[in-house]
Coordinates of N, CA and C in Angstrom, one line a residue:
X21 N 21.2 -105.3 56.8 CA 22.2 -104.5 56.8 C 22.8 -105.4 56.8
X22 N 22.2 -106.3 55.5 CA 24.0 -107.1 55.3 C 25.1 -106.9 54.1
X23 N 24.8 -105.4 53.6 CA 25.4 -105.0 52.5 C 26.3 -103.7 52.7
X24 N 25.9 -103.6 54.4 CA 26.9 -102.1 55.0 C 28.4 -101.9 55.2
X25 N 28.2 -101.0 55.0 CA 29.3 -100.6 54.4 C 30.9 -100.3 56.0
X26 N 31.9 -101.2 55.5 CA 32.4 -101.0 56.6 C 33.6 -100.1 56.2
X27 N 33.9 -99.3 57.5 CA 35.4 -98.3 57.0 C 37.1 -99.1 57.0
X28 N 37.1 -99.3 57.0 CA 38.5 -99.7 57.2 C 39.4 -98.6 57.4
X29 N 40.6 -97.6 58.1 CA 41.0 -96.6 59.0 C 42.4 -96.6 58.2
X30 N 42.5 -95.8 58.1 CA 44.5 -95.2 57.4 C 45.4 -95.6 58.8
X31 N 46.4 -95.2 58.7 CA 47.4 -95.3 59.5 C 47.3 -94.4 60.1
X32 N 46.6 -93.1 59.6 CA 46.8 -91.2 60.0 C 45.1 -91.5 61.0
X33 N 44.5 -92.7 60.6 CA 43.7 -91.9 60.7 C 43.0 -92.8 62.5
X34 N 44.0 -93.7 61.9 CA 44.1 -94.9 63.4 C 45.0 -94.0 64.4
X35 N 45.2 -93.3 64.1 CA 46.6 -92.4 64.7 C 45.4 -91.3 65.9
X36 N 44.7 -90.8 65.3 CA 43.5 -89.6 65.1 C 42.8 -90.6 66.2
X37 N 42.2 -92.1 66.0 CA 41.6 -92.8 67.0 C 42.6 -93.1 68.2
X38 N 43.8 -92.6 68.0 CA 44.3 -93.1 69.3 C 44.9 -91.9 70.2
X39 N 44.4 -91.3 69.9 CA 43.8 -89.6 70.5 C 43.6 -89.7 71.4
X40 N 42.4 -89.5 70.3 CA 40.9 -89.9 71.3 C 40.4 -90.8 72.0
X41 N 41.4 -92.1 72.3 CA 41.1 -92.7 72.4 C 42.1 -92.6 74.3
X42 N 42.8 -92.4 74.0 CA 44.3 -91.9 75.3 C 43.4 -90.5 76.5
X43 N 42.8 -89.6 75.3 CA 41.2 -88.8 76.3 C 40.3 -89.4 76.8
X44 N 40.0 -90.3 75.9 CA 38.3 -91.1 76.7 C 38.8 -91.5 77.7
X45 N 40.3 -92.2 77.8 CA 40.4 -93.5 79.4 C 41.3 -92.5 80.2
X46 N 41.3 -91.0 80.1 CA 42.2 -89.8 80.5 C 40.4 -89.4 81.8
X47 N 39.9 -89.3 80.3 CA 38.5 -88.4 81.0 C 37.8 -89.6 82.5
X48 N 37.8 -90.6 82.1 CA 37.2 -92.3 82.3 C 37.9 -92.0 83.5
X49 N 39.2 -92.0 84.0 CA 39.6 -92.3 85.3 C 39.7 -91.2 86.2
X50 N 39.6 -90.0 85.2 CA 39.6 -88.8 86.4 C 37.8 -89.2 86.8
X51 N 36.6 -89.1 85.7 CA 35.8 -89.4 87.0 C 35.2 -90.4 88.3
X52 N 36.1 -91.6 87.2 CA 36.2 -91.9 88.6 C 37.7 -92.2 89.9
X53 N 37.9 -91.0 90.1 CA 38.0 -90.3 91.7 C 37.3 -90.7 92.2
X54 N 35.8 -89.6 91.8 CA 34.9 -89.2 92.0 C 34.3 -90.1 92.2
X55 N 33.7 -91.0 91.9 CA 33.6 -91.6 92.9 C 32.8 -92.4 94.7
X56 N 31.8 -91.7 94.7 CA 32.1 -91.5 96.7 C 30.5 -91.8 96.4
X57 N 30.0 -92.5 98.0 CA 28.8 -92.2 98.6 C 28.8 -91.0 98.4
X58 N 27.5 -90.3 98.2 CA 27.3 -88.7 98.3 C 27.1 -87.8 97.2
X59 N 27.6 -88.2 95.9 CA 28.1 -88.0 94.9 C 26.8 -87.7 93.6
X60 N 26.2 -87.0 93.7 CA 25.7 -87.0 92.2 C 25.4 -86.9 90.6
X61 N 25.0 -88.0 90.7 CA 24.9 -88.8 89.2 C 25.8 -87.3 88.0
X62 N 24.8 -86.2 88.3 CA 24.8 -84.6 88.1 C 26.5 -83.8 88.4
X63 N 26.8 -85.0 89.1 CA 27.9 -84.0 89.4 C 29.5 -84.7 88.2
X64 N 28.6 -85.7 88.8 CA 30.0 -86.7 87.4 C 30.0 -86.0 86.1
X65 N 28.9 -85.9 85.3 CA 28.3 -85.4 84.1 C 29.3 -83.4 84.2
X66 N 28.3 -82.8 85.6 CA 29.2 -81.8 85.2 C 31.0 -81.1 85.4
X67 N 31.8 -81.9 85.5 CA 33.2 -82.4 86.0 C 33.4 -82.8 84.6
X68 N 32.6 -84.0 83.7 CA 33.1 -83.9 82.4 C 32.9 -83.7 81.3
X69 N 31.5 -81.9 81.7 CA 31.9 -80.9 80.7 C 32.8 -80.0 81.1
X70 N 33.4 -79.7 82.0 CA 35.0 -79.3 82.3 C 35.9 -79.5 82.1
X71 N 36.0 -80.6 82.7 CA 37.8 -81.2 81.8 C 37.3 -81.1 80.3
X72 N 36.5 -81.7 79.7 CA 36.8 -81.4 78.7 C 36.4 -80.1 77.4
X73 N 36.0 -79.2 78.2 CA 36.1 -78.1 77.5 C 37.1 -77.4 77.6
X74 N 37.8 -77.4 78.6 CA 39.8 -76.2 79.6 C 39.8 -76.7 78.3
X75 N 39.9 -78.8 77.8 CA 40.7 -79.1 77.0 C 40.5 -78.3 75.0
X76 N 39.6 -78.4 75.1 CA 38.9 -77.7 74.6 C 38.1 -78.7 73.2
X77 N 37.7 -79.7 73.8 CA 36.7 -81.1 73.3 C 35.4 -81.1 73.0
X78 N 35.1 -82.1 73.3 CA 33.2 -82.2 72.9 C 32.6 -83.3 73.7
X79 N 31.5 -83.6 74.5 CA 31.0 -85.2 74.5 C 30.1 -85.6 72.7
X80 N 30.5 -86.1 72.5 CA 29.6 -86.6 71.7 C 28.2 -87.1 71.8
X81 N 28.1 -87.5 72.9 CA 26.3 -88.5 73.3 C 24.9 -87.0 74.3
X82 N 25.7 -86.0 73.8 CA 25.3 -84.4 74.6 C 24.5 -84.4 73.1
X83 N 23.2 -84.2 73.5 CA 22.6 -83.9 71.8 C 22.5 -85.2 70.9
X84 N 22.7 -85.6 70.7 CA 23.0 -87.5 69.9 C 21.5 -88.6 69.8
X85 N 21.1 -88.1 68.5 CA 19.7 -89.2 68.8 C 18.5 -88.5 68.5
X86 N 17.7 -89.5 68.9 CA 16.1 -89.0 68.3 C 16.0 -90.2 70.0
X87 N 15.3 -88.9 71.0 CA 15.4 -88.0 71.4 C 16.5 -87.8 71.3
X88 N 16.6 -86.3 70.9 CA 18.0 -86.0 71.7 C 18.5 -86.4 73.3
X89 N 20.3 -87.1 73.5 CA 20.8 -87.2 74.8 C 21.0 -85.7 75.3
X90 N 19.9 -86.2 76.4 CA 20.4 -84.6 77.7 C 22.0 -84.2 77.7
X91 N 22.4 -85.0 78.5 CA 23.7 -85.0 78.4 C 24.9 -85.5 78.5
X92 N 26.0 -85.1 79.1 CA 27.0 -85.2 78.4 C 28.6 -86.5 78.3
X93 N 27.6 -87.2 79.3 CA 28.2 -88.8 79.4 C 26.7 -89.7 80.0
X94 N 26.9 -91.4 79.9 CA 25.9 -91.8 80.3 C 26.3 -92.6 82.2
X95 N 25.6 -92.7 82.6 CA 25.7 -92.7 83.7 C 24.7 -93.9 84.5
X96 N 25.0 -95.2 84.6 CA 24.1 -96.5 85.1 C 24.3 -97.0 85.8
X97 N 23.3 -96.7 86.7 CA 23.6 -97.1 88.8 C 22.6 -98.2 88.5
X98 N 23.7 -99.8 88.8 CA 22.1 -101.1 89.5 C 21.2 -101.8 88.8
X99 N 20.9 -101.0 88.2 CA 19.4 -102.0 88.1 C 19.4 -101.4 86.4
X100 N 20.4 -100.8 86.1 CA 20.1 -99.9 84.3 C 21.7 -100.4 83.9
X101 N 21.1 -100.8 82.9 CA 21.5 -101.3 81.4 C 22.6 -100.2 81.0
X102 N 23.0 -99.4 80.2 CA 23.3 -98.7 79.9 C 22.0 -97.1 79.6
X103 N 22.4 -95.7 79.2 CA 22.4 -94.8 78.8 C 21.1 -94.2 80.1
X104 N 22.6 -94.3 80.9 CA 21.1 -93.8 82.1 C 21.8 -92.3 81.7
X105 N 20.6 -91.6 82.6 CA 21.1 -89.8 82.7 C 21.4 -89.4 83.4
X106 N 22.3 -88.3 84.0 CA 22.6 -88.4 84.5 C 21.8 -87.3 85.3
X107 N 21.1 -87.7 86.6 CA 20.3 -85.9 87.2 C 20.9 -86.3 89.0
X108 N 20.8 -84.2 88.9 CA 20.8 -84.7 90.1 C 20.3 -85.2 91.4
X109 N 18.8 -85.7 91.7 CA 17.9 -86.1 92.1 C 19.4 -87.6 92.8
X110 N 19.8 -88.5 91.6 CA 20.7 -89.6 92.3 C 22.3 -89.7 92.5
X111 N 21.8 -89.9 93.9 CA 22.8 -89.6 94.6 C 23.1 -91.1 95.2
X112 N 24.2 -91.8 94.8 CA 25.2 -92.4 94.8 C 25.6 -92.8 96.6
X113 N 24.8 -94.3 96.3 CA 25.1 -94.7 97.4 C 26.2 -95.9 98.3
X114 N 26.7 -95.7 99.2 CA 27.3 -97.1 99.8 C 26.7 -98.8 99.0
X115 N 27.3 -99.5 97.7 CA 26.9 -100.4 97.8 C 26.4 -100.8 96.6
X116 N 26.2 -99.4 95.6 CA 25.9 -99.2 94.4 C 26.7 -99.7 93.7
X117 N 26.6 -99.8 92.4 CA 27.9 -100.1 91.3 C 26.7 -99.0 90.1
X118 N 28.2 -98.5 90.1 CA 27.3 -97.5 88.4 C 28.7 -97.1 87.2
X119 N 27.8 -97.7 85.6 CA 28.3 -97.6 84.3 C 28.9 -95.9 84.3
X120 N 29.8 -95.4 84.2 CA 30.6 -94.5 83.6 C 30.9 -94.5 82.5
X121 N 29.8 -94.1 81.0 CA 30.8 -94.0 79.8 C 30.5 -92.8 79.2
X122 N 31.7 -92.4 78.6 CA 31.9 -91.2 78.3 C 33.0 -91.4 76.8
X123 N 32.7 -89.8 75.9 CA 32.8 -90.0 74.7 C 33.1 -88.8 74.1
X124 N 34.6 -88.4 74.5 CA 34.7 -87.1 73.9 C 35.1 -87.7 71.9
X125 N 35.0 -86.7 72.2 CA 36.2 -86.4 70.3 C 37.0 -85.3 70.3
X126 N 38.0 -85.5 70.0 CA 39.2 -84.9 69.3 C 39.8 -85.2 68.2
X127 N 39.5 -83.4 67.7 CA 39.9 -83.5 66.7 C 39.2 -84.7 65.3
X128 N 37.7 -84.7 65.9 CA 36.5 -85.1 64.4 C 36.4 -87.1 64.8
X129 N 37.2 -87.4 65.9 CA 37.4 -88.5 66.6 C 36.8 -88.8 67.7
X130 N 35.8 -89.9 67.5 CA 35.5 -91.1 68.8 C 36.3 -91.7 70.0
X131 N 36.6 -90.5 70.8 CA 37.5 -92.2 72.2 C 35.9 -92.7 73.1
X132 N 35.1 -93.9 72.4 CA 34.6 -94.6 73.2 C 34.8 -95.4 74.6
X133 N 35.1 -95.6 75.6 CA 35.1 -96.9 77.0 C 33.4 -95.9 77.8
X134 N 34.0 -96.9 78.6 CA 33.1 -97.0 79.9 C 33.6 -98.4 81.0
X135 N 33.7 -98.0 82.4 CA 33.8 -98.8 83.4 C 33.2 -99.2 84.2
X136 N 32.8 -100.0 85.2 CA 31.5 -99.8 86.3 C 32.4 -100.1 87.5
X137 N 31.9 -99.0 88.6 CA 32.8 -98.3 89.3 C 31.9 -98.8 90.9
X138 N 32.8 -99.7 91.8 CA 31.7 -100.1 93.0 C 31.9 -98.7 94.2
X139 N 30.5 -98.3 94.3 CA 30.8 -96.5 95.2 C 31.1 -98.0 95.9
X140 N 31.2 -97.5 97.3 CA 31.8 -98.3 99.2 C 32.0 -99.1 98.8
X141 N 31.6 -100.6 99.7 CA 31.7 -101.7 99.3 C 30.3 -102.5 98.7
X142 N 30.1 -103.1 98.1 CA 29.8 -103.6 97.0 C 29.2 -105.2 98.5
X143 N 28.0 -105.6 96.9 CA 27.7 -107.3 97.9 C 28.3 -108.1 97.4
X144 N 28.4 -109.1 97.9 CA 29.3 -110.3 97.2 C 28.9 -110.5 95.7
X145 N 27.7 -110.0 95.1 CA 26.8 -110.3 93.9 C 27.2 -109.7 93.3
X146 N 27.0 -108.0 93.4 CA 27.7 -107.2 92.6 C 29.3 -107.2 92.8
X147 N 30.0 -108.1 93.6 CA 31.6 -107.4 93.0 C 32.1 -109.0 92.0
X148 N 31.0 -110.4 92.1 CA 31.3 -111.0 91.1 C 30.8 -110.1 90.0
X149 N 30.0 -110.2 90.0 CA 28.7 -109.7 88.4 C 29.6 -108.2 88.5
X150 N 30.3 -108.1 88.7 CA 31.0 -106.5 87.5 C 32.8 -106.9 87.7
X151 N 33.5 -108.0 88.0 CA 34.6 -109.0 88.0 C 34.6 -109.6 86.8
X152 N 33.1 -110.3 86.3 CA 32.9 -111.2 85.2 C 32.8 -110.1 84.6
X153 N 32.1 -109.4 84.7 CA 32.3 -108.8 82.9 C 33.4 -107.9 83.2
X154 N 34.4 -107.1 83.5 CA 35.3 -107.2 83.5 C 35.8 -108.2 82.4
X155 N 36.2 -109.5 82.8 CA 36.9 -110.6 82.5 C 36.1 -110.8 80.5
X156 N 35.0 -110.2 80.9 CA 34.1 -111.3 79.7 C 34.5 -110.1 77.9
X157 N 34.8 -108.3 78.9 CA 35.2 -108.3 77.9 C 37.0 -108.1 77.1
X158 N 37.9 -108.9 78.7 CA 38.6 -109.1 78.1 C 39.5 -110.3 77.1
X159 N 38.2 -111.0 77.4 CA 37.9 -112.4 76.6 C 37.1 -112.0 75.4
X160 N 36.6 -111.1 75.5 CA 36.2 -110.8 73.9 C 37.3 -110.1 72.7
X161 N 38.2 -109.7 73.8 CA 39.1 -108.4 73.0 C 39.5 -109.9 72.3
X162 N 40.6 -110.8 73.0 CA 41.6 -112.1 72.5 C 40.7 -112.6 71.9
X163 N 39.8 -112.2 71.4 CA 39.5 -113.2 70.2 C 38.9 -112.7 68.8
X164 N 40.3 -111.1 69.6 CA 39.6 -110.4 67.9 C 41.6 -110.8 67.4
X165 N 41.3 -111.1 66.3 CA 42.3 -111.5 65.1 C 41.6 -111.5 63.8
X166 N 42.3 -110.7 63.1 CA 42.4 -110.4 61.2 C 42.0 -112.1 60.5
X167 N 41.0 -111.8 60.1 CA 41.2 -113.1 59.5 C 39.8 -113.4 60.6
X168 N 39.5 -113.4 61.6 CA 38.5 -113.7 62.6 C 36.7 -113.6 62.2
X169 N 35.8 -114.1 62.8 CA 34.9 -113.4 62.6 C 34.2 -112.6 63.6
X170 N 33.4 -111.6 63.4 CA 32.2 -110.9 64.8 C 32.1 -111.8 65.9
X171 N 31.3 -112.7 65.4 CA 30.6 -114.7 66.4 C 31.7 -114.7 67.3
X172 N 33.1 -114.6 67.1 CA 33.7 -115.2 67.9 C 33.8 -114.8 69.6
X173 N 33.8 -113.0 69.0 CA 34.4 -112.2 70.0 C 33.0 -112.1 70.7
X174 N 31.4 -112.4 70.3 CA 30.0 -113.2 71.1 C 30.1 -114.5 71.9
X175 N 31.8 -115.3 71.0 CA 30.9 -116.7 71.4 C 32.0 -116.6 72.7
X176 N 33.2 -116.0 72.9 CA 33.6 -115.9 74.5 C 33.2 -115.4 75.1
X177 N 32.7 -114.6 75.2 CA 31.6 -113.5 76.3 C 30.5 -114.7 76.5
X178 N 29.7 -114.4 75.7 CA 29.1 -115.3 76.0 C 29.3 -117.4 77.4
X179 N 29.5 -117.6 76.4 CA 30.5 -118.4 77.0 C 30.9 -118.5 78.2
X180 N 31.4 -117.3 78.4 CA 32.4 -117.3 79.8 C 31.0 -116.7 80.9
X181 N 30.1 -115.3 80.7 CA 29.0 -115.1 81.3 C 28.3 -116.0 81.7
X182 N 28.3 -116.7 80.6 CA 26.4 -118.2 81.6 C 27.5 -119.2 82.3
X183 N 28.7 -119.4 82.2 CA 29.2 -120.2 82.7 C 28.5 -119.8 84.4
X184 N 29.3 -118.2 84.5 CA 29.2 -117.8 85.7 C 27.8 -117.2 85.9
X185 N 26.8 -117.7 85.2 CA 25.2 -118.2 86.0 C 24.7 -117.0 85.8
X186 N 25.6 -116.0 85.0 CA 24.9 -114.6 84.4 C 24.4 -114.6 82.7
X187 N 24.0 -113.3 81.8 CA 23.3 -113.1 81.4 C 23.9 -112.6 80.3
X188 N 24.0 -112.6 79.1 CA 24.5 -111.8 78.3 C 23.0 -110.4 77.7
X189 N 23.4 -109.5 78.0 CA 22.2 -108.0 76.5 C 22.8 -108.3 75.6
X190 N 20.9 -108.9 75.4 CA 21.5 -108.9 73.5 C 20.8 -108.0 72.4
X191 N 20.1 -106.8 73.6 CA 19.7 -105.6 72.4 C 20.5 -104.6 72.6
X192 N 21.7 -104.3 73.1 CA 22.3 -103.5 72.5 C 23.7 -104.3 72.8
X193 N 25.2 -104.3 71.7 CA 25.8 -104.3 71.1 C 27.0 -103.0 70.7
X194 N 28.3 -103.3 70.9 CA 28.6 -103.0 70.4 C 28.7 -102.4 68.7
X195 N 30.2 -101.7 68.6 CA 29.7 -100.7 67.1 C 30.9 -100.5 66.6
X196 N 31.1 -100.5 65.5 CA 32.1 -99.3 64.5 C 32.4 -98.0 64.9
X197 N 33.4 -97.2 64.8 CA 33.5 -95.9 65.7 C 35.0 -95.5 65.2
X198 N 34.8 -94.2 64.9 CA 35.5 -93.3 63.7 C 34.7 -91.7 64.3
X199 N 35.2 -91.6 62.6 CA 34.6 -89.5 63.2 C 33.2 -89.6 62.6
X200 N 32.9 -91.2 62.7 CA 30.9 -91.1 63.6 C 30.7 -92.1 64.3
X201 N 30.2 -91.9 65.2 CA 29.8 -91.9 67.0 C 29.6 -93.7 66.8
X202 N 28.2 -94.2 66.2 CA 27.9 -95.4 65.8 C 28.3 -96.0 63.9
X203 N 29.0 -96.9 62.9 CA 29.2 -97.1 62.3 C 28.6 -98.7 62.6
X204 N 28.6 -98.9 61.3 CA 29.5 -100.6 60.8 C 30.6 -100.9 61.3
X205 N 30.9 -102.2 61.8 CA 29.7 -103.5 62.0 C 28.7 -103.0 63.3
X206 N 28.5 -103.5 63.6 CA 27.3 -103.9 65.1 C 28.2 -105.6 65.1
X207 N 28.6 -105.5 66.5 CA 29.2 -106.4 67.7 C 28.1 -107.1 68.6
X208 N 28.4 -107.9 68.2 CA 26.7 -108.5 69.7 C 27.5 -109.5 70.5
X209 N 27.4 -109.6 71.7 CA 28.2 -109.9 73.1 C 27.4 -111.7 73.3
X210 N 27.2 -112.2 72.3 CA 26.9 -113.3 71.9 C 26.8 -113.7 71.1
X211 N 27.1 -115.1 70.5 CA 27.2 -115.3 68.9 C 27.8 -116.8 68.9
X212 N 27.6 -117.0 67.9 CA 28.8 -118.4 67.2 C 29.9 -118.1 66.9
X213 N 30.0 -119.1 67.0 CA 32.5 -119.0 66.8 C 32.1 -119.0 64.8
X214 N 32.9 -118.3 64.4 CA 33.3 -119.0 63.7 C 31.6 -118.3 62.3
X215 N 30.8 -117.5 62.2 CA 29.8 -116.8 61.9 C 30.3 -115.1 62.0
X216 N 29.9 -114.8 61.3 CA 29.2 -113.6 61.7 C 30.6 -112.5 59.9
X217 N 30.5 -111.7 60.4 CA 31.5 -110.6 59.3 C 32.5 -111.4 59.6
X218 N 33.6 -111.1 58.6 CA 35.1 -111.0 58.8 C 35.8 -110.2 58.8
X219 N 36.6 -110.3 60.2 CA 37.2 -109.0 60.6 C 38.7 -108.7 59.5
X220 N 38.8 -107.5 59.8 CA 39.8 -107.5 58.4 C 40.9 -106.2 59.7
X221 N 42.3 -106.2 59.2 CA 42.4 -104.8 59.4 C 42.7 -103.5 58.9
X222 N 42.5 -102.8 60.3 CA 42.3 -101.3 60.0 C 40.6 -101.3 60.3
X223 N 40.1 -102.2 61.2 CA 38.6 -102.2 61.6 C 39.0 -101.1 62.6
X224 N 37.9 -100.9 63.2 CA 37.9 -100.3 64.2 C 36.5 -100.3 64.9
X225 N 35.8 -101.1 66.3 CA 34.9 -100.9 66.4 C 34.7 -101.2 68.4
X226 N 34.0 -101.4 69.0 CA 33.7 -101.3 70.1 C 33.1 -102.5 71.1
X227 N 33.6 -102.8 72.0 CA 33.8 -104.5 72.9 C 32.3 -103.6 74.2
X228 N 31.6 -103.4 74.4 CA 31.0 -103.2 75.5 C 29.9 -103.9 75.9
X229 N 30.4 -105.6 76.6 CA 29.2 -106.1 77.2 C 28.7 -105.7 78.3
X230 N 27.8 -106.0 78.4 CA 26.9 -105.6 79.5 C 26.0 -107.4 79.9
X231 N 26.4 -107.4 80.8 CA 26.5 -108.2 81.4 C 25.4 -107.8 82.7
X232 N 24.3 -109.1 82.8 CA 23.1 -109.4 83.7 C 22.8 -110.2 84.6
X233 N 22.8 -109.8 86.2 CA 22.3 -110.7 86.8 C 21.2 -111.6 87.2
X234 N 20.3 -111.9 86.2 CA 18.9 -112.1 86.0 C 18.8 -112.1 84.9
X235 N 17.9 -112.3 84.4 CA 17.1 -111.8 83.2 C 18.2 -110.8 81.4
X236 N 18.3 -111.2 80.8 CA 18.9 -110.5 79.6 C 18.7 -108.6 79.4
X237 N 16.6 -109.6 79.1 CA 15.6 -108.8 79.1 C 16.1 -107.4 79.9
X238 N 15.0 -106.3 78.6 CA 15.1 -104.9 79.3 C 13.6 -104.1 79.2
X239 N 13.8 -103.0 80.3 CA 13.0 -102.4 79.7 C 13.1 -101.2 79.4
X240 N 12.6 -100.1 78.7 CA 13.0 -99.5 77.8 C 12.2 -97.5 79.1
X241 N 13.2 -96.7 79.4 CA 12.3 -96.0 79.8 C 11.7 -94.7 79.7
X242 N 10.5 -94.1 79.7 CA 9.8 -93.1 78.8 C 9.9 -91.7 78.1
X243 N 11.8 -91.3 79.0 CA 12.8 -90.8 78.6 C 13.4 -91.4 76.9
X244 N 12.8 -92.3 76.6 CA 13.7 -93.5 75.2 C 15.1 -93.5 75.1
X245 N 15.6 -92.9 76.8 CA 17.4 -93.8 76.8 C 17.4 -94.9 77.5
X246 N 17.0 -94.7 78.5 CA 17.5 -95.6 79.8 C 17.0 -96.7 80.2
X247 N 17.6 -98.4 79.5 CA 17.6 -99.1 79.6 C 17.7 -100.3 81.3
X248 N 16.4 -100.4 81.8 CA 16.9 -101.5 82.6 C 16.6 -103.0 82.6
X249 N 17.2 -103.7 83.9 CA 17.3 -105.4 83.5 C 15.0 -105.3 83.8
X250 N 15.0 -105.9 82.4 CA 13.4 -106.5 83.0 C 13.0 -107.0 84.4
X251 N 13.7 -107.2 85.0 CA 13.6 -108.6 86.6 C 13.8 -107.3 87.9
X252 N 14.8 -105.9 87.4 CA 15.2 -105.1 88.2 C 17.1 -105.5 89.0
X253 N 17.0 -107.2 88.7 CA 18.2 -107.3 88.9 C 19.6 -106.9 88.3
X254 N 20.9 -106.9 88.6 CA 22.5 -106.0 88.9 C 22.3 -105.8 87.5
X255 N 23.3 -104.7 86.5 CA 23.8 -105.4 85.1 C 25.1 -104.2 85.7
X256 N 25.6 -104.6 84.6 CA 27.6 -103.8 84.9 C 27.9 -104.1 83.3
X257 N 28.9 -103.5 83.3 CA 29.7 -103.2 81.7 C 30.4 -102.4 81.7
X258 N 31.7 -103.3 80.7 CA 33.2 -102.8 80.0 C 33.6 -102.3 78.8
X259 N 33.9 -101.0 77.9 CA 33.7 -100.8 76.4 C 34.8 -100.6 77.0
X260 N 35.5 -100.6 75.6 CA 37.0 -100.3 75.0 C 36.6 -100.4 73.6
X261 N 37.3 -99.3 72.8 CA 36.9 -99.0 71.5 C 38.3 -99.8 71.6
X262 N 38.5 -100.7 70.5 CA 39.8 -101.4 69.6 C 39.8 -101.2 68.5
X263 N 41.5 -101.3 67.6 CA 41.5 -101.2 65.9 C 42.4 -103.0 66.2
X264 N 41.7 -103.4 64.6 CA 41.8 -105.2 64.2 C 43.3 -104.3 63.6
X265 N 44.5 -105.1 63.8 CA 46.0 -105.1 63.2 C 46.1 -105.9 62.9
X266 N 46.8 -106.1 61.9 CA 48.2 -107.0 60.8 C 48.4 -108.5 61.7
X267 N 48.0 -108.6 63.1 CA 49.0 -109.4 63.8 C 47.6 -110.0 65.9
X268 N 46.8 -108.8 65.6 CA 45.8 -109.0 66.6 C 45.1 -108.0 66.7
X269 N 45.5 -107.5 68.0 CA 44.4 -106.1 68.4 C 44.8 -105.3 69.1
X270 N 44.5 -104.1 69.2 CA 45.1 -102.7 69.9 C 44.1 -102.1 70.2
X271 N 44.0 -102.1 71.6 CA 43.1 -101.7 72.8 C 43.3 -100.0 72.4
X272 N 42.1 -99.2 71.7 CA 43.2 -97.7 71.8 C 42.3 -97.2 73.4
X273 N 41.5 -97.6 73.6 CA 41.6 -96.5 75.1 C 41.8 -97.8 76.5
X274 N 42.9 -98.2 76.7 CA 44.0 -98.5 77.3 C 44.2 -97.3 79.0
X275 N 44.3 -97.9 79.9 CA 44.4 -96.9 80.4 C 46.0 -96.7 80.6
X276 N 46.9 -96.3 80.8 CA 48.2 -96.2 82.3 C 48.5 -96.4 82.3

């Protein structure tokens, strides 16, 4: 990974990423309005497919990777850290938390964003975990500036999460994104300030901290995708795609 080629996007390419980011934000908002007790995660997936098809867009997760991911979005409920697969039997219940992760492709560019939603009324623990995770995302974003280091992002997230009594997932990280879904650099959500690759204007990547109630370790299901907390306690995640600018950072998947 030492010599990985990091793409710096041109002004025109950044404009493409902005369009993809706006579509991702709109899709996530649209699906979020559907989250309530009694709805299945498959219904969320089917609505995402309807929404993108109507606009002539594709969903990057469908068929991605090995084994090929079987659905168009990820729906990660409660103890699922990431890459939960929507299905008809998974009915959201009052008190659940669900992360919805979407990546529509707009004119070849990937807009990647996710948010954890409350289903009905959350427990105090779930409420705190989700609020801390969202704050972790914004602390990570605030650490981005040209000339800074990747480790600055992870350190900001880890310091806050651990101070709140939670743990940071190590095995899944943020990533470069452009016309390629997952590109260099990797963006860990833990680390040491001043360490790691230097941040340069034109870099575009996701910051997507996954924060756990208990241990940061995970188990992977036989489907090859679904990652669960090892202790089956709760996990939450928030994600934005961001661009490093000449004087700081731009959130490309920001909600209006």
